[in-house]
Coordinates of C-alpha atoms and ligand atoms in Angstrom, one line a residue:
M1 CA -68.8 -8.2 -127.5
P2 CA -67.0 -5.1 -126.1
K3 CA -65.2 -2.8 -128.5
G4 CA -61.5 -3.6 -128.7
Q5 CA -58.6 -1.1 -129.0
E6 CA -59.6 -0.5 -132.6
I7 CA -56.2 -1.7 -133.9
L8 CA -57.9 -2.3 -137.4
K9 CA -59.5 1.1 -137.7
G10 CA -59.4 2.1 -141.4
K11 CA -58.7 -1.4 -142.6
V12 CA -61.0 -3.6 -144.6
A13 CA -61.4 -7.3 -143.9
V14 CA -62.9 -9.9 -146.2
V15 CA -64.0 -13.0 -144.2
T16 CA -65.3 -15.9 -146.3
G17 CA -68.0 -18.1 -145.0
S18 CA -68.9 -15.5 -142.3
T19 CA -72.7 -16.0 -142.3
S20 CA -72.2 -18.8 -139.6
G21 CA -70.0 -20.4 -137.1
I22 CA -66.3 -19.6 -136.9
G23 CA -66.3 -17.1 -139.8
L24 CA -69.0 -15.0 -138.1
G25 CA -67.0 -15.1 -134.8
I26 CA -63.9 -13.9 -136.6
A27 CA -65.9 -11.2 -138.5
R28 CA -67.3 -9.9 -135.1
A29 CA -63.8 -9.9 -133.5
L30 CA -62.4 -7.9 -136.5
A31 CA -65.3 -5.5 -136.5
A32 CA -64.8 -5.0 -132.7
E33 CA -61.3 -3.8 -133.6
G34 CA -62.7 -1.2 -136.0
A35 CA -62.3 -3.0 -139.3
D36 CA -64.9 -2.6 -142.1
I37 CA -66.1 -6.0 -143.1
M38 CA -67.1 -7.8 -146.3
L39 CA -69.3 -10.8 -145.2
N40 CA -69.7 -13.8 -147.5
G41 CA -71.5 -17.1 -147.3
F42 CA -74.8 -18.8 -147.9
G43 CA -78.1 -18.5 -145.9
D44 CA -81.5 -17.0 -145.7
P45 CA -81.3 -13.4 -147.1
A46 CA -83.3 -11.9 -144.3
E47 CA -81.0 -13.6 -141.7
I48 CA -77.9 -12.5 -143.5
E49 CA -79.2 -8.9 -143.6
A50 CA -79.9 -9.1 -139.9
I51 CA -76.3 -10.2 -139.2
R52 CA -75.0 -7.4 -141.5
A53 CA -77.1 -4.7 -139.8
D54 CA -76.3 -6.1 -136.4
L55 CA -72.5 -5.9 -137.0
A56 CA -72.7 -2.4 -138.4
G57 CA -74.9 -1.2 -135.6
E58 CA -72.9 -2.8 -132.8
F59 CA -69.4 -1.6 -133.8
G60 CA -70.2 1.4 -136.1
G61 CA -68.1 0.2 -139.0
R62 CA -69.1 -0.4 -142.6
V63 CA -70.4 -3.9 -143.2
A64 CA -71.2 -5.2 -146.7
Y65 CA -72.2 -8.7 -147.9
N66 CA -71.4 -10.6 -151.1
G67 CA -72.9 -14.0 -151.8
A68 CA -70.1 -15.4 -154.0
D69 CA -70.1 -19.2 -154.4
L70 CA -66.5 -20.0 -153.6
S71 CA -66.6 -23.3 -155.4
K72 CA -66.4 -21.1 -158.5
P73 CA -63.0 -19.4 -159.1
A74 CA -64.6 -16.5 -161.0
E75 CA -66.9 -15.7 -158.1
T76 CA -64.0 -15.9 -155.7
K77 CA -62.1 -13.3 -157.7
G78 CA -65.4 -11.3 -157.9
L79 CA -65.6 -11.3 -154.1
I80 CA -62.2 -9.5 -153.8
E81 CA -63.2 -7.1 -156.6
A82 CA -66.6 -6.4 -154.9
A83 CA -64.9 -5.7 -151.5
T84 CA -62.4 -3.4 -153.2
N85 CA -65.1 -1.5 -155.1
E86 CA -67.6 -1.2 -152.3
L87 CA -65.2 -0.7 -149.3
G88 CA -62.2 0.7 -151.1
R89 CA -59.5 -1.9 -150.4
V90 CA -58.7 -5.3 -148.9
D91 CA -56.2 -5.3 -146.1
V92 CA -57.2 -8.5 -144.3
L93 CA -58.3 -11.7 -145.9
V94 CA -59.6 -14.5 -143.8
N95 CA -60.1 -17.7 -145.8
N96 CA -62.6 -19.5 -143.7
A97 CA -65.4 -21.0 -145.8
G98 CA -65.3 -24.7 -145.7
I99 CA -67.5 -27.9 -145.9
Q100 CA -67.1 -31.4 -144.8
F101 CA -68.0 -34.8 -146.3
V102 CA -67.4 -38.1 -144.6
A103 CA -67.0 -41.5 -146.4
P104 CA -64.3 -44.2 -146.8
V105 CA -61.9 -43.5 -149.7
E106 CA -63.3 -46.2 -152.0
E107 CA -66.9 -45.0 -151.5
F108 CA -66.0 -41.3 -151.6
P109 CA -68.1 -39.6 -154.4
D110 CA -65.9 -37.9 -157.0
D111 CA -68.1 -34.8 -157.0
K112 CA -67.8 -34.5 -153.2
W113 CA -64.0 -34.7 -153.4
E114 CA -64.0 -32.0 -156.1
L115 CA -66.3 -29.8 -154.1
V116 CA -64.5 -30.1 -150.8
V117 CA -61.1 -29.4 -152.4
A118 CA -62.6 -26.5 -154.4
I119 CA -64.0 -24.7 -151.4
N120 CA -61.6 -25.6 -148.7
L121 CA -58.4 -25.3 -150.7
S122 CA -58.7 -23.9 -154.3
A123 CA -60.8 -20.9 -153.2
C124 CA -58.1 -19.9 -150.7
F125 CA -55.6 -19.8 -153.6
Y126 CA -57.8 -17.8 -155.9
A127 CA -58.7 -15.3 -153.1
I128 CA -55.1 -14.8 -152.1
K129 CA -54.0 -14.4 -155.7
A130 CA -56.6 -11.7 -156.2
A131 CA -55.9 -9.8 -153.0
L132 CA -52.1 -10.0 -152.7
P133 CA -51.2 -7.4 -155.3
Q134 CA -53.0 -4.5 -153.5
M135 CA -51.6 -5.7 -150.1
K136 CA -48.1 -5.7 -151.5
S137 CA -48.6 -2.3 -153.1
R138 CA -49.4 -0.8 -149.7
N139 CA -46.8 -3.0 -148.0
W140 CA -49.3 -4.2 -145.4
G141 CA -51.6 -7.1 -145.3
R142 CA -52.8 -10.0 -143.2
I143 CA -53.9 -13.4 -144.7
V144 CA -55.4 -15.8 -142.1
N145 CA -56.3 -19.2 -143.4
I146 CA -58.7 -21.3 -141.3
A147 CA -57.2 -24.8 -141.7
S148 CA -58.0 -27.4 -139.0
A149 CA -56.4 -29.9 -136.6
H150 CA -57.1 -32.0 -139.7
G151 CA -54.5 -29.9 -141.4
L152 CA -51.9 -31.4 -139.1
T153 CA -53.3 -34.8 -138.3
A154 CA -55.7 -37.2 -140.0
S155 CA -58.9 -39.1 -139.3
R156 CA -60.4 -41.9 -141.2
D157 CA -63.3 -41.2 -143.7
K158 CA -62.2 -37.6 -144.3
A159 CA -60.0 -38.0 -147.3
A160 CA -61.0 -34.8 -149.1
Y161 CA -61.1 -32.6 -146.0
V162 CA -57.8 -33.8 -144.6
S163 CA -56.1 -33.4 -148.0
A164 CA -57.5 -30.0 -148.5
K165 CA -56.6 -28.8 -145.0
H166 CA -53.0 -30.2 -145.2
G167 CA -52.8 -28.4 -148.6
L168 CA -54.0 -25.2 -147.0
V169 CA -51.2 -25.4 -144.4
G170 CA -48.8 -25.9 -147.3
L171 CA -50.2 -23.0 -149.3
T172 CA -49.9 -20.8 -146.1
K173 CA -46.1 -21.6 -145.9
V174 CA -45.5 -20.8 -149.6
V175 CA -47.4 -17.5 -149.5
A176 CA -45.5 -16.6 -146.2
L177 CA -42.2 -17.3 -148.0
E178 CA -43.1 -15.2 -151.0
T179 CA -44.1 -12.3 -148.8
A180 CA -41.4 -12.7 -146.2
E181 CA -39.7 -9.4 -147.1
T182 CA -42.9 -7.4 -147.1
G183 CA -45.4 -6.1 -144.6
V184 CA -47.8 -8.9 -145.6
T185 CA -48.1 -12.0 -143.5
C186 CA -49.8 -15.3 -144.1
N187 CA -50.6 -17.7 -141.3
A188 CA -53.1 -20.6 -140.6
I189 CA -55.3 -21.3 -137.6
C190 CA -55.9 -25.0 -136.9
P191 CA -59.0 -25.3 -134.7
G192 CA -60.1 -28.5 -132.9
W193 CA -63.8 -29.2 -132.5
V194 CA -66.0 -26.1 -132.5
L195 CA -69.7 -26.5 -132.0
T196 CA -71.0 -25.1 -135.3
P197 CA -73.5 -26.4 -137.9
L198 CA -70.6 -28.2 -139.6
V199 CA -69.9 -30.2 -136.5
Q200 CA -73.5 -30.5 -135.4
K201 CA -74.1 -32.6 -138.5
Q202 CA -71.3 -35.0 -137.4
I203 CA -72.8 -35.2 -133.9
D204 CA -76.2 -35.9 -135.3
A205 CA -74.7 -38.7 -137.5
L206 CA -72.9 -40.2 -134.4
A207 CA -76.1 -40.0 -132.3
A208 CA -78.1 -41.8 -135.0
R209 CA -75.5 -44.4 -135.6
E210 CA -74.9 -45.3 -131.9
G211 CA -78.4 -44.5 -130.5
L212 CA -77.0 -41.6 -128.3
S213 CA -78.6 -38.4 -127.2
N214 CA -77.3 -35.1 -128.7
A215 CA -75.3 -34.4 -125.4
E216 CA -73.9 -37.9 -125.2
A217 CA -72.8 -37.8 -128.9
G218 CA -71.2 -34.4 -128.3
R219 CA -69.2 -35.7 -125.3
K220 CA -68.2 -38.8 -127.3
L221 CA -67.0 -36.8 -130.2
L222 CA -64.9 -34.6 -127.9
S223 CA -63.5 -37.4 -125.8
E224 CA -62.2 -39.2 -129.0
R225 CA -59.8 -36.3 -129.9
Q226 CA -60.0 -33.3 -127.7
P227 CA -58.2 -33.7 -124.3
S228 CA -59.9 -30.6 -122.8
K229 CA -63.3 -32.2 -123.5
Q230 CA -64.5 -28.6 -124.2
F231 CA -65.4 -27.2 -127.5
V232 CA -63.2 -24.3 -128.8
T233 CA -65.4 -21.3 -129.4
P234 CA -65.7 -18.9 -132.4
E235 CA -64.9 -16.0 -130.0
Q236 CA -61.6 -17.6 -128.9
L237 CA -60.7 -18.1 -132.6
G238 CA -61.7 -14.5 -133.3
Q239 CA -59.2 -13.3 -130.7
L240 CA -56.4 -15.4 -132.3
A241 CA -57.3 -13.9 -135.7
V242 CA -57.1 -10.4 -134.1
F243 CA -53.6 -11.2 -132.7
M244 CA -52.5 -12.4 -136.2
C245 CA -53.7 -9.0 -137.6
S246 CA -51.8 -7.0 -134.9
D247 CA -48.4 -5.4 -135.1
G248 CA -47.2 -7.9 -132.5
A249 CA -47.6 -10.6 -135.1
A250 CA -45.6 -8.8 -137.8
E251 CA -43.0 -11.6 -137.8
L252 CA -45.4 -14.5 -137.4
R253 CA -45.0 -15.9 -140.9
G254 CA -46.1 -19.3 -142.3
A255 CA -47.2 -20.5 -138.9
A256 CA -50.0 -23.1 -138.4
V257 CA -51.3 -22.3 -134.9
N258 CA -53.4 -25.0 -133.4
M259 CA -56.2 -23.9 -131.0
D260 CA -57.6 -27.3 -130.3
G261 CA -58.0 -28.2 -126.6
G262 CA -54.8 -30.2 -126.8
W263 CA -55.7 -32.4 -129.8
C264 CA -52.4 -32.0 -131.6
A265 CA -50.3 -32.4 -128.4
Q266 CA -51.1 -36.1 -128.3
Ligands
NAD301 P1 -70.2 -23.6 -140.8 O1 -70.9 -24.6 -141.6 O2 -70.9 -23.0 -139.5 O3 -69.9 -22.3 -141.7 C1 -69.3 -22.4 -143.0 C2 -69.5 -21.1 -143.7 O4 -69.0 -21.3 -145.1 C3 -70.9 -20.7 -143.8 O5 -71.0 -19.3 -143.8 C4 -71.3 -21.2 -145.2 O6 -72.4 -20.5 -145.8 C5 -70.0 -20.9 -146.0 N1 -69.9 -21.7 -147.2 C6 -70.0 -23.0 -147.4 N2 -69.9 -23.3 -148.7 C7 -69.6 -22.1 -149.3 C8 -69.4 -21.7 -150.7 N3 -69.4 -22.6 -151.7 N4 -69.2 -20.4 -151.0 C9 -69.2 -19.5 -150.0 N5 -69.4 -19.8 -148.7 C10 -69.6 -21.1 -148.4 O7 -68.8 -24.2 -140.5 P2 -67.6 -23.8 -139.4 O8 -67.5 -24.9 -138.5 O9 -67.8 -22.4 -138.9 O10 -66.4 -23.9 -140.4 C11 -65.6 -22.7 -140.8 C12 -64.2 -23.2 -141.2 O11 -63.6 -23.7 -140.0 C13 -64.2 -24.3 -142.2 O12 -63.1 -24.0 -143.1 C14 -64.0 -25.5 -141.4 O13 -63.3 -26.5 -142.1 C15 -63.0 -25.0 -140.3 N6 -63.0 -25.8 -139.1 C16 -64.1 -26.1 -138.4 C17 -64.0 -26.8 -137.2 C18 -65.2 -27.1 -136.3 O14 -65.0 -27.9 -135.4 N7 -66.3 -26.5 -136.6 C19 -62.8 -27.3 -136.8 C20 -61.7 -27.1 -137.6 C21 -61.8 -26.3 -138.7

């Protein structure tokens, strides 16, 4: 990825769930703009270290990693503290970590409901609560919440995910109102289908259920919802996040911007 105009030089960005998929795409885009990055997420320690070293080497900024489990409020607060201690401050918070679980409501396991809501919604609240005071004190901050087309529309069998993502769009609006007279903004990005491990699992399930190849199942998944029939990419979402962090977006407040190949236009 080419270096950007370095509009985030001197800023520190925390990107949750950035060891994979969309979060990694956003971390790369922010690093290309000169931001120092706190990575977070699960994975093989050697692979995570390779990602960390790669980002630092490619863009020349500081890149740290913290393995906080965001299903736990204390660890979420600890992530913001660690970023502040190790990188000096938190100017940009991208709440991206998320998981999916699929089952009809009456069969939906209680513990899966709790976990999806904890990671996809509650962790965003705890991270915002922890980061906001220092953003307000400097009168500059950017909070970008990765919701989903499922934050604006619903699908069957996704009770916890759809509820959490609608909740996150609501949280985005509340925080935007409470910061409206400051230099801190809070917005949501609502992606359509992006080909990441989270979606690959759903493609695998569809392929197994209907006896389809991987490619056929991918096309079927897209054709059910996404008029473009193309996956949105982490790089495209990274560029939207960069825009939300730019001066041009200073009055973008409480928006839920869908980048979804036309999904929500239907
Ligand atoms: P992914 O599975 O590739 O990445 C998820 C990231 O979250 C990983 O880094 C993982 O380690 C991390 N994570 C999971 N549980 C965690 C926990 N308890 N604590 C800390 N980190 C944790 O998924 P993705 O598709 O890149 O999804 C990223 C976000 O985008 C999610 O919020 C997801 O709901 C949202 N989203 C994805 C799509 C899509 O089509 N892929 C569409 C709309 C929204």
